Each structure stands twice: as structure tokens, then as C-alpha cells.
mmCIF file of N, CA and C in Angstrom:
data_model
loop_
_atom_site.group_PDB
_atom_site.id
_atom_site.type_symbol
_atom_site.label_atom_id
_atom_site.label_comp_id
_atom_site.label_asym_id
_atom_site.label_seq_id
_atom_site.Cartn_x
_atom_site.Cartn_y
_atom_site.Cartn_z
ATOM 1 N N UNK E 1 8.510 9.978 7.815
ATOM 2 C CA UNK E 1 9.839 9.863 8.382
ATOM 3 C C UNK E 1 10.445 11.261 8.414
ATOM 4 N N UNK E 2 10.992 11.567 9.567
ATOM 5 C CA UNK E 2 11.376 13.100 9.668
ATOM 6 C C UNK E 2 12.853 12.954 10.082
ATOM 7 N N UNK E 3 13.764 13.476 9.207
ATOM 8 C CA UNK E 3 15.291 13.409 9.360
ATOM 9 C C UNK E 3 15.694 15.104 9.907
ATOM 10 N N UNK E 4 16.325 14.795 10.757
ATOM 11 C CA UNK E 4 16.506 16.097 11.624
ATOM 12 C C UNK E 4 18.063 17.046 10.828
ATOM 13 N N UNK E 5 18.324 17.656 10.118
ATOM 14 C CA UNK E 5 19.246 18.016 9.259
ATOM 15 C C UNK E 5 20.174 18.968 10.406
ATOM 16 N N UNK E 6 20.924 18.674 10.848
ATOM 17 C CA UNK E 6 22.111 19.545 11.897
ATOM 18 C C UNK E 6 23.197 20.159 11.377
ATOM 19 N N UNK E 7 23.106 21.060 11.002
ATOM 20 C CA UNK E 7 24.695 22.379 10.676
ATOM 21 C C UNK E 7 25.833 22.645 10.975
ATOM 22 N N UNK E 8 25.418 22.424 12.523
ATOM 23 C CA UNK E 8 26.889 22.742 13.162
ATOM 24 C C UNK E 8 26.675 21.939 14.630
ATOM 25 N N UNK E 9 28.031 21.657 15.017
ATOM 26 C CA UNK E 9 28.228 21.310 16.233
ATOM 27 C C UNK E 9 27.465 21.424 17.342
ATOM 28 N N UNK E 10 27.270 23.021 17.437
ATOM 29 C CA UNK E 10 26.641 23.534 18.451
ATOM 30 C C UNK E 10 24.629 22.916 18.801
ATOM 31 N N UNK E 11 24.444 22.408 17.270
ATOM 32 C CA UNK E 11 23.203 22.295 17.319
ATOM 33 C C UNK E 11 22.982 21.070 18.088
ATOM 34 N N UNK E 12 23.983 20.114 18.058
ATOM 35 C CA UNK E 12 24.135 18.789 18.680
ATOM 36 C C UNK E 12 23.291 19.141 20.349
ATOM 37 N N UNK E 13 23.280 19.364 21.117
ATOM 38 C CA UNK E 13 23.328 20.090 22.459
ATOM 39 C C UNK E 13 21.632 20.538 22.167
ATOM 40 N N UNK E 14 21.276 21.159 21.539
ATOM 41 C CA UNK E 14 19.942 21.868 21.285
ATOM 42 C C UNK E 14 18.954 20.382 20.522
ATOM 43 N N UNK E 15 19.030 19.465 19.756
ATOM 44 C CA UNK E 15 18.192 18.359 19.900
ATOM 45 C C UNK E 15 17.680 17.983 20.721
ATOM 46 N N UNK E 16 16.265 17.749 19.977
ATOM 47 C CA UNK E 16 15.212 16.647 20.963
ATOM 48 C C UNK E 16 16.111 15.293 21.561
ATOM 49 N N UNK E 17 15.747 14.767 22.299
ATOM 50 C CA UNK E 17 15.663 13.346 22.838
ATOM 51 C C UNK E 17 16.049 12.639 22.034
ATOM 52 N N UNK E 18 14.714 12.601 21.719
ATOM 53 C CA UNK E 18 13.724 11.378 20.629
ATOM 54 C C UNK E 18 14.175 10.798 19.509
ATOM 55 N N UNK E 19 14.697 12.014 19.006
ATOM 56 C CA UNK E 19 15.232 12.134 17.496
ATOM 57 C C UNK E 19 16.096 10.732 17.126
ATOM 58 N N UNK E 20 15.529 10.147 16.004
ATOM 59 C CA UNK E 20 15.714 8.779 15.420
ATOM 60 C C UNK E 20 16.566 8.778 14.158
ATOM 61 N N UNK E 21 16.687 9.930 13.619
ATOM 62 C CA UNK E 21 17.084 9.580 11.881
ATOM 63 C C UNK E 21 18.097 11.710 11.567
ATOM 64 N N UNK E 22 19.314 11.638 12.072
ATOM 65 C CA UNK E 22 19.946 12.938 11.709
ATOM 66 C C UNK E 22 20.653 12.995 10.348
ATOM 67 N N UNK E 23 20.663 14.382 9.696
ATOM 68 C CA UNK E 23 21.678 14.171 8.931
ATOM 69 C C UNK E 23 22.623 15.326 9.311
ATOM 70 N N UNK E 24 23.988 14.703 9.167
ATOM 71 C CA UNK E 24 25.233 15.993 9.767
ATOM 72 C C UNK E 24 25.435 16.644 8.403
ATOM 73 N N UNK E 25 25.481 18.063 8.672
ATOM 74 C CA UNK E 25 25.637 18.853 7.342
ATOM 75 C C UNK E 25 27.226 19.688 7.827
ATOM 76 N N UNK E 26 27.969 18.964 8.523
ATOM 77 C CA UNK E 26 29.217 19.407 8.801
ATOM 78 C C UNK E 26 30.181 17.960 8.898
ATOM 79 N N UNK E 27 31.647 18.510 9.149
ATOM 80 C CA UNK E 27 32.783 17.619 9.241
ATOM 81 C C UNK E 27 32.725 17.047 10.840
ATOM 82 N N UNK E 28 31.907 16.113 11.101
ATOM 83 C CA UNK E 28 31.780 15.895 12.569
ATOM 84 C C UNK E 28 32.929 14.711 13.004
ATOM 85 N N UNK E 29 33.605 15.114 14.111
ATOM 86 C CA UNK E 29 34.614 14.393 14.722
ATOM 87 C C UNK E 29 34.076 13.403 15.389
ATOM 88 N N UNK E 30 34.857 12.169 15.956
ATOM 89 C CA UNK E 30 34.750 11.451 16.825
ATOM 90 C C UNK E 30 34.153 11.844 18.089
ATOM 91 N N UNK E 31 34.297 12.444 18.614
ATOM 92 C CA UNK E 31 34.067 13.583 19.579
ATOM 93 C C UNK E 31 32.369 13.969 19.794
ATOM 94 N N UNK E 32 32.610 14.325 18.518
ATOM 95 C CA UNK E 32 30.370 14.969 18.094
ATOM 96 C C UNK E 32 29.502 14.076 17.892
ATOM 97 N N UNK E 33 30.396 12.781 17.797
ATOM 98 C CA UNK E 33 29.066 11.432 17.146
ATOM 99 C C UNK E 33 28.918 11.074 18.399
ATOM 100 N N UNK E 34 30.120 10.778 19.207
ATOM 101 C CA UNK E 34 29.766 10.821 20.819
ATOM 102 C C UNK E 34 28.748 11.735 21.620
ATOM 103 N N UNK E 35 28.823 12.485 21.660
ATOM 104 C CA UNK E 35 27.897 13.546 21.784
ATOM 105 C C UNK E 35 26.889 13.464 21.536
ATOM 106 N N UNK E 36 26.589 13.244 19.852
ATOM 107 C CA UNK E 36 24.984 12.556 19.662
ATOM 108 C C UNK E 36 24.707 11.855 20.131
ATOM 109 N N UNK E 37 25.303 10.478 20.673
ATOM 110 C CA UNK E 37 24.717 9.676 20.799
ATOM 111 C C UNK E 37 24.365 9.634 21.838
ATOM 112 N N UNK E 38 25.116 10.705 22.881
ATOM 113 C CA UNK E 38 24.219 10.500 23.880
ATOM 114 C C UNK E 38 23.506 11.498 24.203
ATOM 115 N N UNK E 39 23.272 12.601 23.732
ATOM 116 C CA UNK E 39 22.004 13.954 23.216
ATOM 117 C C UNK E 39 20.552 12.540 22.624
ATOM 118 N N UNK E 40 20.858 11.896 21.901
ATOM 119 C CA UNK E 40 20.045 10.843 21.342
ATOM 120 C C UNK E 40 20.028 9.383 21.143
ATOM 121 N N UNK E 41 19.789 9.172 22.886
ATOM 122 C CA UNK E 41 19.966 7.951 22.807
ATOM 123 C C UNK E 41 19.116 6.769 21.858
ATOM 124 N N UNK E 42 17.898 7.681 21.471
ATOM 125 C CA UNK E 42 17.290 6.667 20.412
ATOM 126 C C UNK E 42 17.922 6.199 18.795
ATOM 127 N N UNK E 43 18.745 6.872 18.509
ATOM 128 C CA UNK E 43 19.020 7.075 17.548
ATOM 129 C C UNK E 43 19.332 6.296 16.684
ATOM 130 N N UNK E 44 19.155 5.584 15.157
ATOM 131 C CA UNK E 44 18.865 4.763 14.153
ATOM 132 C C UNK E 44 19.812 5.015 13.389
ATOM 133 N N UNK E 45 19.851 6.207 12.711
ATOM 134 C CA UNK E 45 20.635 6.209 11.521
ATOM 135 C C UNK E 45 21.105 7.473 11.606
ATOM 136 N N UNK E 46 22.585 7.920 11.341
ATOM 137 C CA UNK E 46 22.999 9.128 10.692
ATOM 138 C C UNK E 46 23.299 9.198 9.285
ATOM 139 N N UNK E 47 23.135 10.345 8.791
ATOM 140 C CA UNK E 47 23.688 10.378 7.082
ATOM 141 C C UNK E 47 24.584 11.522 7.046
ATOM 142 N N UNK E 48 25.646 11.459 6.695
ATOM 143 C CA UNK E 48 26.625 12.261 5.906
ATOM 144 C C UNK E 48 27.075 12.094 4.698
ATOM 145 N N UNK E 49 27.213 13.456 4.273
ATOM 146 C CA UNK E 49 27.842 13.957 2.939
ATOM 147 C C UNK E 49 28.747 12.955 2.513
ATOM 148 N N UNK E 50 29.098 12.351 1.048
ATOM 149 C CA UNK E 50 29.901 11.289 0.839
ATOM 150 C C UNK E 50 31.374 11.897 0.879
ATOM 151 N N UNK E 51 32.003 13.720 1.371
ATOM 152 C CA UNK E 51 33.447 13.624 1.152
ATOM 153 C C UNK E 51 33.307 13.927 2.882
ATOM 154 N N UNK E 52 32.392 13.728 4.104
ATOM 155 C CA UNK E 52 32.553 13.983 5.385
ATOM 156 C C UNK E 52 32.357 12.427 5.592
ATOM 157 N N UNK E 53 31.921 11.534 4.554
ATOM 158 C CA UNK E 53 31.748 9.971 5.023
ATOM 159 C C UNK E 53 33.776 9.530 5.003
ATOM 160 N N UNK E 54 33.789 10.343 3.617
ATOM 161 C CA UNK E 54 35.431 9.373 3.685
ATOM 162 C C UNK E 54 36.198 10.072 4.748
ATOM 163 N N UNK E 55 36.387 10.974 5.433
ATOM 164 C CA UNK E 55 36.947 11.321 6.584
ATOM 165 C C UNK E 55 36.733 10.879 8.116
ATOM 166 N N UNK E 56 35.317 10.275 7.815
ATOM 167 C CA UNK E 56 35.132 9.830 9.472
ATOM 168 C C UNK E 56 36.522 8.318 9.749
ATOM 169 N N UNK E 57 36.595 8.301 11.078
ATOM 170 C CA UNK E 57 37.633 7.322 10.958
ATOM 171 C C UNK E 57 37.091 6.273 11.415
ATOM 172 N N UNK E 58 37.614 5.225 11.292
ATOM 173 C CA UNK E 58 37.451 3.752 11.363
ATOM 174 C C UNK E 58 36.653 3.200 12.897
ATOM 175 N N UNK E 59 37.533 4.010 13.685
ATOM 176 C CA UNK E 59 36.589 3.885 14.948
ATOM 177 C C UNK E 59 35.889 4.587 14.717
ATOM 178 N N UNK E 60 34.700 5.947 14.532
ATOM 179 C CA UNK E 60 33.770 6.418 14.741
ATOM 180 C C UNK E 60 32.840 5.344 14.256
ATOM 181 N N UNK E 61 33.606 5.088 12.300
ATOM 182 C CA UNK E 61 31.954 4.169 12.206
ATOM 183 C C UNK E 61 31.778 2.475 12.802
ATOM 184 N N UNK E 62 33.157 2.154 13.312
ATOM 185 C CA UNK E 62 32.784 1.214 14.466
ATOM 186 C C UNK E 62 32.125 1.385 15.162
ATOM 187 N N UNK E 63 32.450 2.266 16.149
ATOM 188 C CA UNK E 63 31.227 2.522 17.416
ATOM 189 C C UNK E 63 30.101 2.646 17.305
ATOM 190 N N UNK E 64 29.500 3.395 16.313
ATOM 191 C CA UNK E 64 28.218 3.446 15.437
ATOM 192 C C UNK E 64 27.727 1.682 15.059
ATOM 193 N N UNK E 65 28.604 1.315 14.728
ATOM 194 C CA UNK E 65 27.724 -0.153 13.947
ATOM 195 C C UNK E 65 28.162 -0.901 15.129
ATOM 196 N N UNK E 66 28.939 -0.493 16.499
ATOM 197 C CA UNK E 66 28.307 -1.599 17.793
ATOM 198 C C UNK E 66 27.181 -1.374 18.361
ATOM 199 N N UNK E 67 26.814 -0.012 17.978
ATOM 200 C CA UNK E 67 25.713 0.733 18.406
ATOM 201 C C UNK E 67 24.383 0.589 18.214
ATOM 202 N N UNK E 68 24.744 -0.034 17.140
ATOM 203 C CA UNK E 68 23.283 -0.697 15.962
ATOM 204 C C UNK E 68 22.925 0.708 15.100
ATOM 205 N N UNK E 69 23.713 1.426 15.104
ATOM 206 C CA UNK E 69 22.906 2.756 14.681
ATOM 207 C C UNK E 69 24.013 2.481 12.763
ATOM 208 N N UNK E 70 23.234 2.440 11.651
ATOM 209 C CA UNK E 70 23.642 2.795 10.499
ATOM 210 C C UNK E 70 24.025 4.459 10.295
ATOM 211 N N UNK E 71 24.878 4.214 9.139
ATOM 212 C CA UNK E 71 25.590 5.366 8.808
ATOM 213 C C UNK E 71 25.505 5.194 7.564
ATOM 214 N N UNK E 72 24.690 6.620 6.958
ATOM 215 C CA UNK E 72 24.287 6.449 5.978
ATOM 216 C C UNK E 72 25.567 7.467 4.629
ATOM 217 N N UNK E 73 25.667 7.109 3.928
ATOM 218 C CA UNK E 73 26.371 8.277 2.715
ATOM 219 C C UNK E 73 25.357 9.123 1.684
ATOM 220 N N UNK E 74 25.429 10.380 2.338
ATOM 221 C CA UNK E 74 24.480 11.089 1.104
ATOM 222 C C UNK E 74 23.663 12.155 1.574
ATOM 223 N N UNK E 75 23.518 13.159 1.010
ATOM 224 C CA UNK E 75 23.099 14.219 1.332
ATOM 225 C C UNK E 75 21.479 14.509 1.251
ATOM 226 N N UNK E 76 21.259 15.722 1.458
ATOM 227 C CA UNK E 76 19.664 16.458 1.461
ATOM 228 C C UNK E 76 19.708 17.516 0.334
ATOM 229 N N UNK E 77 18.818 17.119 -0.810
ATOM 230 C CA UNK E 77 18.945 17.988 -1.837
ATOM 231 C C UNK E 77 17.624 18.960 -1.562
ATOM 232 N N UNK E 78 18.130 20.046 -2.136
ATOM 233 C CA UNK E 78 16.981 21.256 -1.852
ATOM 234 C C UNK E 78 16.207 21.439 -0.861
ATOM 235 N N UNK E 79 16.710 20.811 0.263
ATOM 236 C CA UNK E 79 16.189 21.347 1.584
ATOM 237 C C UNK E 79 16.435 22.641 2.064
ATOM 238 N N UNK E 80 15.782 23.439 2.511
ATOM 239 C CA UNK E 80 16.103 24.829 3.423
ATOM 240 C C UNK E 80 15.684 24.643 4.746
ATOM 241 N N UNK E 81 17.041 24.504 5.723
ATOM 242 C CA UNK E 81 16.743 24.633 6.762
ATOM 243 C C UNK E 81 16.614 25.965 7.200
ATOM 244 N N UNK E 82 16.302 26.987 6.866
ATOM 245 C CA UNK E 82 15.743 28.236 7.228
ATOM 246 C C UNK E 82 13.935 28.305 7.545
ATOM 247 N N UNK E 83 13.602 26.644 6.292
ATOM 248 C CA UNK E 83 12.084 27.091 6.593
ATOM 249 C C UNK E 83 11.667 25.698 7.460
ATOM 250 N N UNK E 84 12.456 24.471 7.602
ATOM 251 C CA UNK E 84 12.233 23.569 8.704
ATOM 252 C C UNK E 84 13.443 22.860 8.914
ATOM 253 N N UNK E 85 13.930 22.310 10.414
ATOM 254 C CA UNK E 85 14.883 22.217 10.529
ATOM 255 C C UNK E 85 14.909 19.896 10.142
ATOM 256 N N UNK E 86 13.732 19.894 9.608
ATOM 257 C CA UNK E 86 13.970 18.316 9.243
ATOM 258 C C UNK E 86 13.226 18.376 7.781
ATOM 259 N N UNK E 87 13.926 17.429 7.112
ATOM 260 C CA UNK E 87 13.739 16.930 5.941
ATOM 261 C C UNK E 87 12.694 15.554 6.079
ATOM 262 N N UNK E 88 11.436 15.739 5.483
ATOM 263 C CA UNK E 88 10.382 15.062 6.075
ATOM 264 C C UNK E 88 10.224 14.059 4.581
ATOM 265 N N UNK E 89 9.761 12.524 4.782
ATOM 266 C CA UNK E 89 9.895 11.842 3.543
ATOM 267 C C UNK E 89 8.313 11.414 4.265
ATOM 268 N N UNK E 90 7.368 11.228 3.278
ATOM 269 C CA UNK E 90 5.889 11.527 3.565
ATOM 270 C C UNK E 90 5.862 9.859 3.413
ATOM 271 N N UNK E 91 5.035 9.433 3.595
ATOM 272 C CA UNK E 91 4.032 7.686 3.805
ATOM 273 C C UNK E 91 3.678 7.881 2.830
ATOM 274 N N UNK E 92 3.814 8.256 1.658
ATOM 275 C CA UNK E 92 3.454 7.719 0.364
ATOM 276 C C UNK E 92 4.430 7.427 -0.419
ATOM 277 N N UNK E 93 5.954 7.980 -0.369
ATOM 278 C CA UNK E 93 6.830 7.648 -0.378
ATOM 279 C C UNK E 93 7.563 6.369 0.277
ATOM 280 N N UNK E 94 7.396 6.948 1.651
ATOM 281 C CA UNK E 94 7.977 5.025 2.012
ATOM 282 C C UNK E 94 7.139 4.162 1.774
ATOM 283 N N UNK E 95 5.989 4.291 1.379
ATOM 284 C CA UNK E 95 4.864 2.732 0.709
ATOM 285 C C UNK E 95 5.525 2.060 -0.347
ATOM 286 N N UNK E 96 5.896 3.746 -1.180
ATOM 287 C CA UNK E 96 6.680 3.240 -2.454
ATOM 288 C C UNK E 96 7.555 2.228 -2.261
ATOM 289 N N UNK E 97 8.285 2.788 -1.703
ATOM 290 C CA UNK E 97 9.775 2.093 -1.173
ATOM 291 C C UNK E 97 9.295 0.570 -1.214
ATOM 292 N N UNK E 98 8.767 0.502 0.141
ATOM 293 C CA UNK E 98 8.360 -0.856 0.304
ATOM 294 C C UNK E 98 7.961 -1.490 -0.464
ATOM 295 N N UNK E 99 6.814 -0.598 -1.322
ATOM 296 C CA UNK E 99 5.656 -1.868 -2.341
ATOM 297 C C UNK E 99 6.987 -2.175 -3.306
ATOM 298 N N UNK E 100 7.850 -1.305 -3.791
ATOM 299 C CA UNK E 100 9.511 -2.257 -4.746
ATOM 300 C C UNK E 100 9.680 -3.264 -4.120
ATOM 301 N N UNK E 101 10.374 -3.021 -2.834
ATOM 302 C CA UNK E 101 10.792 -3.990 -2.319
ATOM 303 C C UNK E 101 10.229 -5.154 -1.999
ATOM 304 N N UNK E 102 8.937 -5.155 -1.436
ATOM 305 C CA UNK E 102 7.538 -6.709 -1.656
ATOM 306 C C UNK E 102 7.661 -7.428 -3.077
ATOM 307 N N UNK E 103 8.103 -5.872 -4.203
ATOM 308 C CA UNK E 103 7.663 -6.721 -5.431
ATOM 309 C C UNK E 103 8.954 -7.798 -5.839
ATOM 310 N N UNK E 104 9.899 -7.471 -4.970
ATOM 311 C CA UNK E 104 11.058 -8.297 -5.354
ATOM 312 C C UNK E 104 12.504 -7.356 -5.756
ATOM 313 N N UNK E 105 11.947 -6.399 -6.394
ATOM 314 C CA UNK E 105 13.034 -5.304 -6.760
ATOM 315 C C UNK E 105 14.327 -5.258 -5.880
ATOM 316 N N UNK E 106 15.390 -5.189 -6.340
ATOM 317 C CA UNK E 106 16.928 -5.088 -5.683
ATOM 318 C C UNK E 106 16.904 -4.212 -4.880
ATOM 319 N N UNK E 107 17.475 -3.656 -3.786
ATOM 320 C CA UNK E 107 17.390 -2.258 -2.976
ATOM 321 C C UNK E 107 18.666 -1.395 -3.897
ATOM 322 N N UNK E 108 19.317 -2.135 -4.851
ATOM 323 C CA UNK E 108 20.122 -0.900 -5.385
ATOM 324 C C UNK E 108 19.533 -0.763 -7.289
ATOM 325 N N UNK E 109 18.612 -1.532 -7.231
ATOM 326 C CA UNK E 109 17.666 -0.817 -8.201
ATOM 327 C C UNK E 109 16.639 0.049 -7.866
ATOM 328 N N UNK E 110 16.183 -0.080 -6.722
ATOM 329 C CA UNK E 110 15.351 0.653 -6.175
ATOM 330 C C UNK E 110 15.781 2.094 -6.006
ATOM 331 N N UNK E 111 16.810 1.952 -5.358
ATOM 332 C CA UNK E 111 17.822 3.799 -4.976
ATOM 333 C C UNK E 111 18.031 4.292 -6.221
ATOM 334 N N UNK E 112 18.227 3.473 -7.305
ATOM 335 C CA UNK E 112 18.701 4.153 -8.286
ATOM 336 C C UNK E 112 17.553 4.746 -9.219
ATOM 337 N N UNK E 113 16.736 3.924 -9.164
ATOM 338 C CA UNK E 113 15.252 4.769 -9.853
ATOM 339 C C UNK E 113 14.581 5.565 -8.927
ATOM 340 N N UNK E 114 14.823 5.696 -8.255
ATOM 341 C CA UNK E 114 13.791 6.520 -6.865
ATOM 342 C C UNK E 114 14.615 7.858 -6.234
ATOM 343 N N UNK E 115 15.878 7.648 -6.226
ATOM 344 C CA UNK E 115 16.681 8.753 -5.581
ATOM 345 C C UNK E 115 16.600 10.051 -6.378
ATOM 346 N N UNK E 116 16.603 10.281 -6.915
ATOM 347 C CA UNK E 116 16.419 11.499 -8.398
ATOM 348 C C UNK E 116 15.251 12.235 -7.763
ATOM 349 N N UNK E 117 13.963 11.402 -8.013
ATOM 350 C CA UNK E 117 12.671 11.543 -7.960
ATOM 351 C C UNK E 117 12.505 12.036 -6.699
ATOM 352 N N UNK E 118 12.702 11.383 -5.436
ATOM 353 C CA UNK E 118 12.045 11.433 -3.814
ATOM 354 C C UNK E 118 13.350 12.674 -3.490
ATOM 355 N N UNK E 119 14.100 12.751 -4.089
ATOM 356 C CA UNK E 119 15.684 13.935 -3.649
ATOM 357 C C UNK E 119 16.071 13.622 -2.228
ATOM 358 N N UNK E 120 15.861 12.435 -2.308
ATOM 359 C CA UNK E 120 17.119 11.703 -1.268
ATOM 360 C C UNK E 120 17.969 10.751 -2.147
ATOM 361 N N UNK E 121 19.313 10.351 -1.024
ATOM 362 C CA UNK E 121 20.384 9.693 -1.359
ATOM 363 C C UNK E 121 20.082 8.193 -1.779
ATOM 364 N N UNK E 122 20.901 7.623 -2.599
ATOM 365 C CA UNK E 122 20.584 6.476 -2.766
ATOM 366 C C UNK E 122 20.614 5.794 -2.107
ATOM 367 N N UNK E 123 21.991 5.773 -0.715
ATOM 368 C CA UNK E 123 22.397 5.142 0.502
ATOM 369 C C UNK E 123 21.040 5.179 1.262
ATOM 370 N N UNK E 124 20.008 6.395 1.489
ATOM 371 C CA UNK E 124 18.943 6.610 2.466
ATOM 372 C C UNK E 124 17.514 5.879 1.766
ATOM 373 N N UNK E 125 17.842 5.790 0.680
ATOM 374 C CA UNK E 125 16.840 4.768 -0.175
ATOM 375 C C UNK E 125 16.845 3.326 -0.017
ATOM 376 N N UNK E 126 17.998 2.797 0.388
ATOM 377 C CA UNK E 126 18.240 1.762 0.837
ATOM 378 C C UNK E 126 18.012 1.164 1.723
ATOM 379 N N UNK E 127 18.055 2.147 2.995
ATOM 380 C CA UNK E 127 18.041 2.138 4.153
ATOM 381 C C UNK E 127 16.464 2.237 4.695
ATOM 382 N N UNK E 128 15.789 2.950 3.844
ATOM 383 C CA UNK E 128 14.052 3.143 4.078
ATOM 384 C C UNK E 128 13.988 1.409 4.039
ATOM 385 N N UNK E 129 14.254 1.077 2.407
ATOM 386 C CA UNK E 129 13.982 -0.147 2.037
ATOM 387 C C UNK E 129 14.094 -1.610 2.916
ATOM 388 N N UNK E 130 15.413 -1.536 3.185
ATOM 389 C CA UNK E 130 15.794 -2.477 4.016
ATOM 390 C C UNK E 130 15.371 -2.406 5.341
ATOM 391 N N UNK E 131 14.619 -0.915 6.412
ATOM 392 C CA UNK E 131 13.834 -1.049 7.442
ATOM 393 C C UNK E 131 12.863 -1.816 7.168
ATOM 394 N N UNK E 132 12.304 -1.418 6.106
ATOM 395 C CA UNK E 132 10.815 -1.776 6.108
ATOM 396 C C UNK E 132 10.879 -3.084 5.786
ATOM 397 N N UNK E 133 11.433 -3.878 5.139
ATOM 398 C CA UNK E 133 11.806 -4.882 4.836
ATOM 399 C C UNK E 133 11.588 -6.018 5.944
ATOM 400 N N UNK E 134 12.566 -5.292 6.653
ATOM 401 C CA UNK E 134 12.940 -6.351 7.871
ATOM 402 C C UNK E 134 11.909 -5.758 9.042
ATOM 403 N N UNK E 135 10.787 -4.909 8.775
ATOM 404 C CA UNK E 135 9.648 -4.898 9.488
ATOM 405 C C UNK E 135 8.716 -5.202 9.784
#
């Protein structure tokens, strides 16, 4: 799973197509999620920072969840986008995910033992979980 990590505004415009899974590493307006969404019309899930989650407003993450697209809370730990511009979570990791979740495990026991470890968010731990789940 390859999460495309975006900085600034400007980068919105410079994305692939394709791109399925972003995370905004800025204060993005109503305005820029628009923008993504249609820079990426495929698009699944965004994740933001939990103090750029409490600022988005009520309509942005409406439009998003008419959209079908989740909005995730939570950041990218120790990523450098200097040396790739996506934060890549490998198939041995999401097996993990899943084989919890087959075994019965809660998805917020799961985030909470796994998020530390994999250095993603607990919200994006959830969200692996519950794809695969319902896959």
C-alpha cells in the first residue's frame, strides 16, 4: 500500500491520476480537498494530522463521506519525503492486519498494538483493517 504524503498545496496539481490513499501534511481548505478530488478521481482515503483534522469543517468532511472517500486522523512518523515522496506499508504488514482481524481481534485493539510498531496512525490501522475486512 503506497500513501502519497503531500506538503503543500501546490503539490496537489503535480499528482498522479491514480493515486488512491494521500496524506495532507498541511492545513488544507475546502477549496484543496476539492481540488484533490478532482486531480484524483480514484481516490479512497485521505489522512490528516489530528490538530488539521479538528479544523477541517463540517462540509469538507461531508463531501468526502458522500464521496465514499474516508478521512483518516493521524500522521506519518519518520518518513522523509526528501528520500520518497510515499510512505509505503509492505504485504507483510497488511497480512498482519488482516490475519488480527480473521482472528476476531477488535480493529481498536488491533491499532493499538500495531500502531507503535508498523509507525502508522491508529485511525490508518483501522482503516487497512476494516478494507480488508470487507474484502
Amino acid at each position: 500500500m503506497r500513501i502519497r504524503v503531500v506538503s503543500s498545496k501546490s503539490e496537489i496539481e503535480r499528482l498522479n491520476r491514480d493515486e488512491l490513499f494521500v496524506h495532507l501534511a498541511f492545513r488544507a481548505s475546502n477549496a484543496d480537498i476539492f481540488r484533490l478530488l478532482q486531480r484524483c478521481p480514484q481516490l479512497k482515503a485521505i489522512q490528516v494530522s489530528a490538530s488539521y483534522y479538528r479544523t477541517l469543517s463540517q462540509a469538507g468532511k461531508m463531501f468526502l463521506q458522500i464521496h465514499g472517500i474516508s478521512l483518516i486522523e493521524g500522521d506519518v512518523w519518520g518518513h522523509r519525503k526528501d528520500l520518497s515522496e510515499y510512505l509505503i506499508i509492505d504485504e507483510q504488514d497488511l497480512r498482519r492486519i488482516s490475519e488480527l482481524m480473521s482472528s476476531g481481534m477488535s480493529p481498536e485493539d488491533i491499532a493499538e498494538s500495531l500502531s507503535e510498531d508498523l509507525k502508522i496512525s491508529p485511525g490508518l490501522v483501522r482503516f487497512i483493517g476494516e478494507t480488508h475486512r470487507s474484502s
